[in-house]
CSV table of C-alpha atoms and ligand atoms in Angstrom, one decimal:
chain,number,residue,atom,x,y,z
A,1,MET,CA,12.2,12.9,34.7
A,2,LYS,CA,8.6,11.9,34.7
A,3,GLU,CA,7.0,10.9,31.4
A,4,PRO,CA,4.2,13.2,30.4
A,5,ASN,CA,0.9,11.3,30.6
A,6,ILE,CA,-1.8,13.3,29.0
A,7,ALA,CA,-5.3,11.9,29.6
A,8,ALA,CA,-7.7,11.4,26.7
A,9,ASP,CA,-9.8,14.5,26.1
A,10,PRO,CA,-13.5,13.4,26.1
A,11,ALA,CA,-14.2,15.6,23.1
A,12,VAL,CA,-11.5,13.7,21.1
A,13,LEU,CA,-12.9,10.3,22.1
A,14,LYS,CA,-16.4,11.4,21.1
A,15,GLY,CA,-15.0,12.6,17.8
A,16,LEU,CA,-13.4,9.2,17.1
A,17,ASP,CA,-16.8,7.6,17.6
A,18,ASN,CA,-18.6,10.1,15.4
A,19,TYR,CA,-18.3,7.6,12.5
A,20,ARG,CA,-21.2,5.7,14.2
A,21,THR,CA,-23.6,8.5,13.3
A,22,LEU,CA,-22.6,8.4,9.6
A,23,THR,CA,-23.0,6.0,6.7
A,24,ALA,CA,-20.3,3.4,6.8
A,25,ALA,CA,-19.9,1.7,3.4
A,26,GLN,CA,-18.5,-1.8,2.9
A,27,GLN,CA,-18.9,-3.1,6.5
A,28,PRO,CA,-19.4,-6.8,7.1
A,29,THR,CA,-22.7,-8.0,8.5
A,30,TRP,CA,-21.6,-9.5,11.8
A,31,THR,CA,-24.2,-11.8,13.1
A,32,ASP,CA,-23.2,-12.3,16.7
A,33,ALA,CA,-23.2,-9.0,18.7
A,34,ALA,CA,-21.7,-10.4,21.8
A,35,LYS,CA,-18.8,-12.0,19.9
A,36,LEU,CA,-18.2,-8.7,18.1
A,37,GLN,CA,-18.1,-6.8,21.4
A,38,ALA,CA,-15.7,-9.3,22.9
A,39,ALA,CA,-13.4,-9.0,19.8
A,40,ARG,CA,-13.4,-5.2,20.0
A,41,ASP,CA,-12.7,-5.3,23.7
A,42,GLU,CA,-9.8,-7.7,23.2
A,43,LEU,CA,-8.3,-5.5,20.4
A,44,ALA,CA,-8.6,-2.4,22.5
A,45,VAL,CA,-6.2,-3.7,25.1
A,46,LEU,CA,-3.7,-5.4,22.9
A,47,PRO,CA,-0.4,-3.5,22.4
A,48,PRO,CA,-0.1,-1.0,19.5
A,49,LEU,CA,1.5,-2.5,16.4
A,50,VAL,CA,3.2,0.8,15.5
A,51,PHE,CA,4.2,3.8,17.6
A,52,ALA,CA,3.4,7.5,17.4
A,53,GLY,CA,7.1,8.5,17.0
A,54,GLU,CA,7.5,6.2,13.9
A,55,VAL,CA,4.3,7.6,12.5
A,56,ASP,CA,5.5,11.2,12.9
A,57,THR,CA,8.8,10.3,11.3
A,58,LEU,CA,7.0,8.8,8.3
A,59,ARG,CA,5.0,12.1,8.0
A,60,THR,CA,8.3,14.0,7.6
A,61,ARG,CA,9.5,11.5,5.0
A,62,LEU,CA,6.3,11.9,3.0
A,63,ALA,CA,6.6,15.6,3.3
A,64,ALA,CA,9.9,15.3,1.5
A,65,ALA,CA,8.4,13.2,-1.2
A,66,ALA,CA,5.6,15.8,-1.7
A,67,GLU,CA,8.4,18.4,-2.3
A,68,GLY,CA,10.1,16.3,-4.8
A,69,LYS,CA,13.0,15.4,-2.5
A,70,ALA,CA,12.1,11.7,-2.0
A,71,PHE,CA,10.0,9.0,-3.7
A,72,LEU,CA,7.5,6.6,-2.2
A,73,LEU,CA,7.4,3.0,-3.1
A,74,GLN,CA,4.3,1.3,-1.6
A,75,GLY,CA,3.7,-2.3,-2.5
A,76,GLY,CA,2.3,-5.7,-1.5
A,77,ASP,CA,-0.6,-8.1,-1.8
A,78,CYS,CA,-4.1,-7.0,-2.8
A,79,ALA,CA,-5.2,-9.1,0.2
A,80,GLU,CA,-2.9,-10.6,2.7
A,81,THR,CA,-4.0,-14.0,4.0
A,82,PHE,CA,-3.3,-15.9,7.2
A,83,VAL,CA,-1.9,-19.0,5.5
A,84,ASP,CA,0.5,-16.9,3.4
A,85,ALA,CA,2.0,-15.1,6.4
A,86,THR,CA,5.0,-17.5,6.3
A,87,ALA,CA,8.7,-16.5,6.8
A,88,ASP,CA,9.5,-17.3,3.1
A,89,ARG,CA,6.7,-15.3,1.6
A,90,ILE,CA,7.2,-12.3,3.9
A,91,ARG,CA,10.9,-12.4,3.2
A,92,ASN,CA,10.3,-12.6,-0.6
A,93,ARG,CA,8.0,-9.5,-0.5
A,94,VAL,CA,10.3,-7.5,1.6
A,95,LYS,CA,13.2,-8.5,-0.6
A,96,THR,CA,11.3,-7.5,-3.7
A,97,ILE,CA,10.5,-4.1,-2.3
A,98,LEU,CA,14.1,-3.5,-1.2
A,99,GLN,CA,15.4,-4.5,-4.6
A,100,MET,CA,13.0,-2.1,-6.3
A,101,ALA,CA,13.9,0.6,-3.9
A,102,VAL,CA,17.7,0.4,-4.8
A,103,VAL,CA,16.9,0.7,-8.5
A,104,LEU,CA,14.5,3.6,-7.9
A,105,MET,CA,16.9,5.3,-5.6
A,106,TYR,CA,19.6,5.2,-8.2
A,107,GLY,CA,17.4,6.5,-10.9
A,108,ALA,CA,15.9,9.3,-8.8
A,109,SER,CA,19.1,10.1,-6.9
A,110,MET,CA,17.0,10.6,-3.9
A,111,PRO,CA,15.8,8.6,-0.9
A,112,VAL,CA,13.1,6.1,-1.5
A,113,VAL,CA,10.5,5.7,1.3
A,114,LYS,CA,9.7,1.9,1.5
A,115,MET,CA,6.2,0.9,2.5
A,116,GLY,CA,4.5,-2.5,2.4
A,117,ARG,CA,0.8,-3.1,1.8
A,118,MET,CA,1.6,-5.5,4.7
A,119,ALA,CA,0.8,-6.3,8.3
A,120,GLY,CA,-2.8,-5.3,8.2
A,121,GLN,CA,-4.1,-5.6,4.6
A,122,PHE,CA,-6.8,-8.2,5.6
A,123,ALA,CA,-10.1,-6.5,4.7
A,124,LYS,CA,-11.4,-5.9,1.2
A,125,PRO,CA,-14.2,-3.8,-0.2
A,126,ARG,CA,-16.3,-5.7,-2.8
A,127,SER,CA,-18.4,-4.6,-5.7
A,128,SER,CA,-21.2,-7.1,-4.6
A,129,ASP,CA,-22.3,-8.3,-1.2
A,130,THR,CA,-22.7,-11.8,-2.6
A,131,GLU,CA,-21.0,-14.2,-5.0
A,132,THR,CA,-22.9,-16.7,-7.2
A,133,ARG,CA,-21.4,-19.8,-8.7
A,134,GLY,CA,-23.8,-22.0,-10.7
A,135,ASP,CA,-27.0,-21.9,-8.7
A,136,VAL,CA,-25.4,-21.2,-5.3
A,137,THR,CA,-25.2,-17.7,-3.9
A,138,LEU,CA,-23.1,-17.0,-0.8
A,139,PRO,CA,-21.8,-13.9,0.9
A,140,ALA,CA,-18.8,-12.4,-0.8
A,141,TYR,CA,-15.3,-12.9,0.6
A,142,ARG,CA,-14.3,-9.7,2.4
A,143,GLY,CA,-10.8,-10.6,3.4
A,144,ASP,CA,-9.4,-12.9,6.1
A,145,ALA,CA,-10.2,-10.4,8.8
A,146,VAL,CA,-13.9,-11.0,8.1
A,147,ASN,CA,-14.6,-14.4,6.6
A,148,GLY,CA,-13.0,-17.3,4.7
A,149,TYR,CA,-12.4,-17.7,1.0
A,150,ASP,CA,-13.7,-21.2,0.4
A,151,PHE,CA,-17.0,-21.3,-1.3
A,152,THR,CA,-19.0,-22.9,1.5
A,153,SER,CA,-21.6,-21.2,3.8
A,154,GLU,CA,-19.4,-22.2,6.8
A,155,ALA,CA,-16.3,-20.4,5.4
A,156,ARG,CA,-18.2,-17.4,4.1
A,157,ALA,CA,-19.9,-16.8,7.5
A,158,THR,CA,-18.4,-13.7,9.2
A,159,ASP,CA,-16.5,-14.2,12.4
A,160,PRO,CA,-15.3,-11.3,14.6
A,161,ASN,CA,-12.5,-13.4,16.1
A,162,ARG,CA,-10.9,-13.2,12.7
A,163,MET,CA,-10.1,-9.5,13.4
A,164,VAL,CA,-8.1,-10.7,16.5
A,165,ARG,CA,-6.3,-13.2,14.3
A,166,ALA,CA,-5.6,-10.4,11.8
A,167,TYR,CA,-4.0,-8.5,14.6
A,168,HIS,CA,-1.7,-11.3,15.7
A,169,THR,CA,-0.8,-12.2,12.1
A,170,SER,CA,0.0,-8.5,11.6
A,171,ALA,CA,2.2,-8.5,14.7
A,172,SER,CA,4.2,-11.5,13.6
A,173,THR,CA,4.5,-10.1,10.1
A,174,LEU,CA,5.7,-6.8,11.4
A,175,ASN,CA,8.1,-8.5,13.8
A,176,LEU,CA,9.8,-10.3,10.8
A,177,ILE,CA,9.8,-7.1,8.7
A,178,ARG,CA,11.6,-5.3,11.6
A,179,ALA,CA,14.1,-8.1,11.9
A,180,PHE,CA,14.8,-8.2,8.2
A,181,THR,CA,15.2,-4.5,7.8
A,182,THR,CA,17.4,-3.9,10.8
A,183,GLY,CA,19.3,-7.1,11.1
A,184,GLY,CA,21.6,-6.9,8.1
A,185,PHE,CA,19.4,-8.5,5.5
A,186,ALA,CA,18.7,-5.0,4.0
A,187,ASP,CA,22.4,-4.2,3.5
A,188,LEU,CA,22.7,-2.1,0.4
A,189,ARG,CA,25.5,-4.3,-1.0
A,190,SER,CA,23.5,-7.5,-0.7
A,191,VAL,CA,20.4,-6.0,-2.2
A,192,HIS,CA,22.4,-4.9,-5.2
A,193,GLU,CA,23.8,-8.4,-5.5
A,194,TRP,CA,20.3,-9.8,-5.8
A,195,ASN,CA,19.5,-7.4,-8.6
A,196,LYS,CA,22.4,-8.7,-10.6
A,197,GLY,CA,20.6,-12.0,-10.9
A,198,PHE,CA,17.8,-10.2,-12.6
A,199,THR,CA,19.9,-9.4,-15.6
A,200,ASP,CA,20.4,-13.2,-16.3
A,201,ASN,CA,17.2,-13.0,-18.3
A,202,PRO,CA,18.3,-12.2,-21.9
A,203,ALA,CA,15.3,-10.0,-22.4
A,204,ASN,CA,16.7,-7.7,-19.9
A,205,ILE,CA,20.0,-6.7,-21.5
A,206,ARG,CA,19.1,-3.0,-21.3
A,207,TYR,CA,19.0,-3.2,-17.5
A,208,GLU,CA,22.5,-4.8,-17.3
A,209,GLN,CA,23.9,-1.4,-17.9
A,210,LEU,CA,22.0,0.1,-15.0
A,211,ALA,CA,23.0,-2.7,-12.7
A,212,ALA,CA,26.6,-2.2,-13.7
A,213,GLU,CA,26.4,1.5,-13.1
A,214,ILE,CA,25.0,0.9,-9.6
A,215,ASP,CA,27.8,-1.5,-9.0
A,216,ARG,CA,30.4,1.1,-10.0
A,217,ALA,CA,28.7,3.7,-7.7
A,218,ILE,CA,28.9,1.3,-4.8
A,219,LYS,CA,32.5,0.6,-5.4
A,220,PHE,CA,33.2,4.3,-5.7
A,221,MET,CA,31.4,4.9,-2.3
A,222,ASP,CA,33.5,2.1,-0.8
A,223,ALA,CA,36.7,3.6,-2.1
A,224,CYS,CA,35.7,6.9,-0.6
A,225,GLY,CA,35.4,5.2,2.8
A,226,ALA,CA,31.6,5.4,2.9
A,227,ASP,CA,30.2,4.0,6.1
A,228,PHE,CA,28.4,0.9,4.9
A,229,ASP,CA,27.5,-0.1,8.4
A,230,SER,CA,25.0,2.7,8.4
A,231,LEU,CA,23.5,1.2,5.3
A,232,LYS,CA,22.8,-2.1,6.8
A,233,ALA,CA,19.5,-1.1,8.2
A,234,THR,CA,16.6,0.7,6.6
A,235,GLU,CA,13.3,2.3,7.5
A,236,PHE,CA,10.3,0.2,6.4
A,237,TYR,CA,6.7,1.3,7.0
A,238,VAL,CA,3.5,-0.7,6.8
A,239,SER,CA,0.2,0.4,5.5
A,240,HIS,CA,-3.3,-0.9,4.6
A,241,GLU,CA,-6.7,0.2,3.6
A,242,ALA,CA,-8.6,1.5,6.7
A,243,LEU,CA,-11.9,-0.3,6.0
A,244,LEU,CA,-13.2,-2.1,9.1
A,245,PHE,CA,-14.3,0.2,11.9
A,246,ASP,CA,-14.5,-2.7,14.3
A,247,TYR,CA,-10.7,-3.2,13.8
A,248,GLU,CA,-9.5,0.4,13.4
A,249,ARG,CA,-11.4,2.0,16.2
A,250,PRO,CA,-10.1,-0.3,19.0
A,251,MET,CA,-6.6,0.0,17.5
A,252,THR,CA,-6.7,3.8,17.7
A,253,ARG,CA,-5.1,5.0,20.8
A,254,ILE,CA,-4.4,8.3,22.6
A,255,ASP,CA,-0.7,9.2,22.6
A,256,SER,CA,0.2,9.9,26.2
A,257,ARG,CA,2.9,12.5,25.2
A,258,THR,CA,0.5,14.7,23.2
A,259,GLY,CA,-3.0,13.6,23.8
A,260,ASN,CA,-3.5,13.0,20.0
A,261,PRO,CA,-5.2,10.0,18.6
A,262,TYR,CA,-3.1,7.6,16.4
A,263,ALA,CA,-4.2,4.6,14.5
A,264,THR,CA,-1.7,2.0,15.8
A,265,SER,CA,-2.7,-0.7,13.3
A,266,GLY,CA,-0.2,0.6,10.7
A,267,HIS,CA,1.9,3.6,10.0
A,268,PHE,CA,-0.1,4.8,7.0
A,269,LEU,CA,-3.7,4.1,6.2
A,270,TRP,CA,-5.7,4.9,3.1
A,271,VAL,CA,-9.3,5.2,2.2
A,272,GLY,CA,-10.4,3.3,-0.9
A,273,GLU,CA,-12.1,4.5,-4.1
A,274,ARG,CA,-15.4,3.0,-2.8
A,275,THR,CA,-15.3,4.6,0.7
A,276,ARG,CA,-14.0,8.1,0.0
A,277,ASN,CA,-17.4,9.8,0.1
A,278,ILE,CA,-16.9,13.2,1.7
A,279,ASP,CA,-19.9,12.7,4.0
A,280,GLY,CA,-19.2,9.1,4.8
A,281,ALA,CA,-17.9,7.5,8.0
A,282,HIS,CA,-14.4,6.6,6.6
A,283,VAL,CA,-13.4,10.1,5.7
A,284,ASP,CA,-14.7,11.4,9.1
A,285,PHE,CA,-12.7,8.9,11.0
A,286,MET,CA,-9.6,9.5,9.0
A,287,SER,CA,-9.9,13.2,9.6
A,288,ARG,CA,-9.4,12.6,13.3
A,289,ILE,CA,-6.3,10.5,13.4
A,290,ARG,CA,-2.8,11.9,13.3
A,291,ASN,CA,-1.3,9.4,10.9
A,292,PRO,CA,-0.3,10.3,7.4
A,293,ILE,CA,-3.2,9.1,5.3
A,294,GLY,CA,-4.0,8.4,1.6
A,295,VAL,CA,-7.1,8.6,-0.5
A,296,LYS,CA,-7.6,6.6,-3.7
A,297,LEU,CA,-8.9,8.7,-6.6
A,298,GLY,CA,-10.5,7.0,-9.6
A,299,PRO,CA,-11.5,8.4,-13.0
A,300,SER,CA,-14.9,9.8,-11.8
A,301,THR,CA,-13.1,12.2,-9.3
A,302,GLU,CA,-14.1,15.8,-9.8
A,303,VAL,CA,-12.1,18.9,-8.8
A,304,ALA,CA,-14.7,19.7,-6.1
A,305,ASP,CA,-14.2,16.2,-4.6
A,306,VAL,CA,-10.5,16.7,-4.3
A,307,MET,CA,-10.8,20.2,-2.8
A,308,ALA,CA,-13.4,19.0,-0.2
A,309,LEU,CA,-11.2,16.1,0.7
A,310,ILE,CA,-8.3,18.5,1.3
A,311,GLU,CA,-10.4,20.7,3.5
A,312,LYS,CA,-11.7,17.9,5.6
A,313,LEU,CA,-8.5,15.7,5.8
A,314,ASP,CA,-5.8,18.4,5.8
A,315,PRO,CA,-7.3,21.6,7.1
A,316,ASN,CA,-3.9,22.8,8.4
A,317,ARG,CA,-2.1,22.0,5.2
A,318,GLU,CA,0.4,19.9,7.2
A,319,PRO,CA,3.4,18.7,5.2
A,320,GLY,CA,3.2,14.9,4.6
A,321,ARG,CA,-0.3,14.5,6.0
A,322,LEU,CA,-2.2,13.7,2.8
A,323,THR,CA,-1.4,11.5,-0.2
A,324,PHE,CA,-3.6,11.2,-3.3
A,325,ILE,CA,-3.2,7.8,-4.9
A,326,THR,CA,-4.6,8.1,-8.4
A,327,ARG,CA,-5.9,5.0,-10.2
A,328,MET,CA,-7.4,6.3,-13.4
A,329,GLY,CA,-6.5,3.5,-15.8
A,330,ALA,CA,-4.0,3.8,-18.6
A,331,GLY,CA,-6.7,5.0,-21.1
A,332,GLN,CA,-7.9,7.8,-18.9
A,333,ILE,CA,-5.0,9.2,-16.8
A,334,ARG,CA,-3.9,11.7,-19.4
A,335,ASP,CA,-7.5,13.1,-19.6
A,336,LYS,CA,-8.6,12.9,-16.0
A,337,LEU,CA,-5.6,13.7,-13.9
A,338,PRO,CA,-4.5,17.1,-15.3
A,339,LYS,CA,-7.5,19.1,-14.1
A,340,LEU,CA,-7.1,17.7,-10.6
A,341,VAL,CA,-3.4,18.4,-10.4
A,342,GLU,CA,-3.8,21.9,-11.8
A,343,ALA,CA,-6.6,22.8,-9.4
A,344,VAL,CA,-4.5,21.6,-6.4
A,345,LYS,CA,-1.5,23.4,-7.7
A,346,ALA,CA,-3.4,26.7,-7.8
A,347,SER,CA,-4.5,26.2,-4.2
A,348,ASP,CA,-2.4,26.4,-1.0
A,349,ALA,CA,-2.4,22.5,-0.6
A,350,LYS,CA,0.7,20.4,-1.1
A,351,PRO,CA,-0.4,16.8,-1.1
A,352,LEU,CA,1.8,14.0,-2.2
A,353,TRP,CA,0.7,12.5,-5.5
A,354,ILE,CA,1.4,8.9,-6.2
A,355,THR,CA,0.2,6.5,-8.9
A,356,ASP,CA,-1.6,3.2,-8.4
A,357,PRO,CA,-1.4,1.8,-12.0
A,358,MET,CA,-3.1,-1.4,-11.0
A,359,HIS,CA,-6.7,-0.8,-10.1
A,360,GLY,CA,-7.8,1.1,-13.2
A,361,ASN,CA,-6.4,-1.6,-15.5
A,362,GLY,CA,-8.4,-4.7,-14.6
A,363,MET,CA,-9.6,-7.1,-17.3
A,364,THR,CA,-10.9,-10.6,-17.6
A,365,THR,CA,-9.0,-13.0,-19.8
A,366,LYS,CA,-10.8,-15.4,-22.3
A,367,ASN,CA,-10.1,-18.3,-20.0
A,368,GLY,CA,-11.8,-16.5,-17.1
A,369,TYR,CA,-8.9,-14.9,-15.0
A,370,LYS,CA,-9.0,-11.5,-13.4
A,371,SER,CA,-5.8,-10.0,-14.8
A,372,ARG,CA,-3.9,-6.9,-15.8
A,373,ARG,CA,-1.6,-6.3,-18.7
A,374,PHE,CA,2.0,-5.3,-17.7
A,375,ASP,CA,2.0,-2.8,-20.6
A,376,ASP,CA,-1.1,-1.1,-19.4
A,377,VAL,CA,0.4,-0.8,-15.9
A,378,MET,CA,3.5,0.8,-17.4
A,379,ASP,CA,1.5,3.1,-19.6
A,380,GLU,CA,-0.4,4.4,-16.7
A,381,VAL,CA,2.9,5.1,-14.9
A,382,ALA,CA,4.2,6.9,-18.0
A,383,GLY,CA,1.0,8.9,-18.2
A,384,PHE,CA,1.3,9.9,-14.5
A,385,PHE,CA,4.9,11.2,-15.1
A,386,GLU,CA,3.8,13.1,-18.2
A,387,VAL,CA,0.9,14.8,-16.5
A,388,HIS,CA,3.1,15.9,-13.6
A,389,ARG,CA,5.9,17.0,-15.9
A,390,ASN,CA,3.4,19.2,-17.9
A,391,ALA,CA,2.0,20.7,-14.7
A,392,GLY,CA,5.4,21.3,-13.1
A,393,THR,CA,4.3,19.1,-10.1
A,394,PHE,CA,6.1,16.1,-8.6
A,395,PRO,CA,5.2,12.5,-9.4
A,396,GLY,CA,6.0,11.4,-5.9
A,397,GLY,CA,5.6,7.7,-5.8
A,398,ILE,CA,4.1,4.4,-6.9
A,399,HIS,CA,1.6,2.1,-5.3
A,400,ILE,CA,1.8,-1.5,-6.6
A,401,GLU,CA,0.1,-4.9,-6.0
A,402,LEU,CA,3.0,-7.3,-6.0
A,403,THR,CA,4.4,-10.5,-4.6
A,404,GLY,CA,7.9,-11.7,-4.2
A,405,ASP,CA,6.9,-15.1,-5.6
A,406,ASP,CA,6.9,-16.5,-9.0
A,407,VAL,CA,3.2,-16.4,-9.7
A,408,ALA,CA,1.5,-15.7,-13.0
A,409,GLU,CA,-1.4,-13.3,-12.5
A,410,CYS,CA,-0.6,-10.2,-14.7
A,411,LEU,CA,0.0,-10.7,-18.4
A,412,GLY,CA,3.2,-9.8,-20.2
A,413,GLY,CA,6.5,-8.5,-19.0
A,414,SER,CA,9.8,-9.8,-20.2
A,415,GLU,CA,8.8,-13.4,-19.3
A,416,MET,CA,5.9,-12.8,-21.6
A,417,ILE,CA,3.3,-14.4,-19.3
A,418,ASP,CA,0.3,-15.4,-21.4
A,419,GLU,CA,-3.3,-16.4,-20.7
A,420,LYS,CA,-2.4,-20.1,-20.6
A,421,THR,CA,0.3,-19.6,-18.0
A,422,LEU,CA,-2.3,-18.0,-15.6
A,423,GLU,CA,-3.8,-21.5,-15.3
A,424,SER,CA,-0.8,-22.9,-13.6
A,425,ARG,CA,0.5,-20.1,-11.3
A,426,TYR,CA,-2.5,-17.9,-10.3
A,427,GLU,CA,-2.6,-17.7,-6.5
A,428,SER,CA,-4.2,-14.3,-5.6
A,429,LEU,CA,-7.6,-14.5,-3.8
A,430,CYS,CA,-8.4,-11.0,-4.9
A,431,ASP,CA,-6.6,-8.8,-7.5
A,432,PRO,CA,-3.8,-10.0,-9.8
A,433,ARG,CA,-0.3,-9.0,-8.6
A,434,LEU,CA,3.0,-8.3,-10.4
A,435,ASN,CA,5.3,-11.2,-9.8
A,436,HIS,CA,8.9,-10.8,-8.6
A,437,MET,CA,10.3,-10.4,-12.1
A,438,GLN,CA,7.6,-8.0,-13.3
A,439,SER,CA,8.0,-5.9,-10.2
A,440,LEU,CA,11.8,-5.5,-10.8
A,441,GLU,CA,11.2,-4.8,-14.4
A,442,LEU,CA,8.7,-2.0,-13.5
A,443,ALA,CA,11.3,-0.6,-11.1
A,444,PHE,CA,13.9,-0.4,-13.8
A,445,LEU,CA,11.5,1.3,-16.2
A,446,VAL,CA,10.4,3.8,-13.5
A,447,SER,CA,14.0,4.4,-12.6
A,448,GLU,CA,14.7,5.4,-16.2
A,449,ALA,CA,11.7,7.8,-16.1
A,450,LEU,CA,12.9,9.3,-12.8
A,451,ALA,CA,16.4,9.8,-14.1
A,452,LYS,CA,14.8,11.9,-16.9
A,453,ARG,CA,12.5,13.8,-14.6
B,501,PEP,C1,-7.1,-2.0,-3.4
B,501,PEP,O1,-6.2,-1.2,-3.2
B,501,PEP,O2,-7.0,-3.2,-3.3
B,501,PEP,C2,-8.4,-1.5,-3.8
B,501,PEP,C3,-9.6,-2.1,-3.6
B,501,PEP,O3,-8.3,-0.3,-4.4
B,501,PEP,P1,-9.4,0.8,-4.9
B,501,PEP,O4,-10.0,1.3,-3.6
B,501,PEP,O5,-8.5,1.8,-5.6
B,501,PEP,O6,-10.3,0.2,-5.8
B,502,MN,MN1,-6.6,-4.7,-5.1
């Protein structure tokens, strides 16, 4: 049988380029137009990183989450870096997400959709175009896909070739993720074994019981003759903020089976709090791709903004298409979220609601570190569950900045990380992440909340 090969519709291609006529916030100032064009041309012919069929499957998984029949766990670095795309670090992050997923799956008694902020999270929006240290002012660091982090004018100069390197780094990251999640590493039984180590920390006695319960459940399944071979592999999706048009547009391809455009840079893309303007270039571009997409919603979000985003991004009310990622801050979520949730509930839209308890809870420590308190993170998650319980809607997932490594960037948790400890183990180039232990602790706490849901 001949494969269908639907040619690109010129109107679809024109639509994909419509962003050029609109205001595009947070774009780098590239200085070499010829180099930029060469990088775009190169990206446009490199193979897709993800495939339309996978993206479509993810949409059905997210549709289940929006209906309260699955739970989304999305996590990873604030900003991935080229130097940290090593086997060990990628493995540790995947491992952390798999461990959290088992704990959440047990608490929720439902499938957990696993998604990394990985294999593409190389571009960052910044609150200022420049950074000043002492009497030196240089362009701000905008992520490894744009410029370098070192505080020198050479490093901070933009280089379009970095986008090509971001592509290749994403490809090798994704290759390792695919190997880890299908090659036996993700076996349910070994993931559970890892979690047992977590309970060695005496502060975590209360979780020992949960780990023991999971253990009994696994033994019970085994005794029933459950097919553990089928549990050796797991689906794992990748996502990032769709920020750079010069990366996303060349990576968007027409699916030859359907003629539809898909962003092939990742399964799921989101628009950030700073670029979600309804008339802006980002929302227009996202409205034209078939991928499931997310929008971050901060505390200034009005009901009218949410309704306009739904009309523009999900006019057909397609299950799984649209995810709202709320990041209100622990102090504001109980005030700001209810009106949004109630308005959407009263409409015909069924977006997936997930919580990002990180970005509304930033603070600077006395010794000068950008940090977040673990207790604030947990309080925002608790507020998110409360709001949805009161509204009768589904708290469908969590979006976390985390690493699998033993860093000290967020304060608190059972290891009681304090301001002084940040001085020795702070590695993030951008926002502070939960470390391995804090991530697991969060999973145990969310699992308890899900069991009560
Ligand atoms: C981020 O996710 O790293 C980020 C910048 O988030 P927000 O758009 O919510 O500020
Ligand atoms: Mn961040």
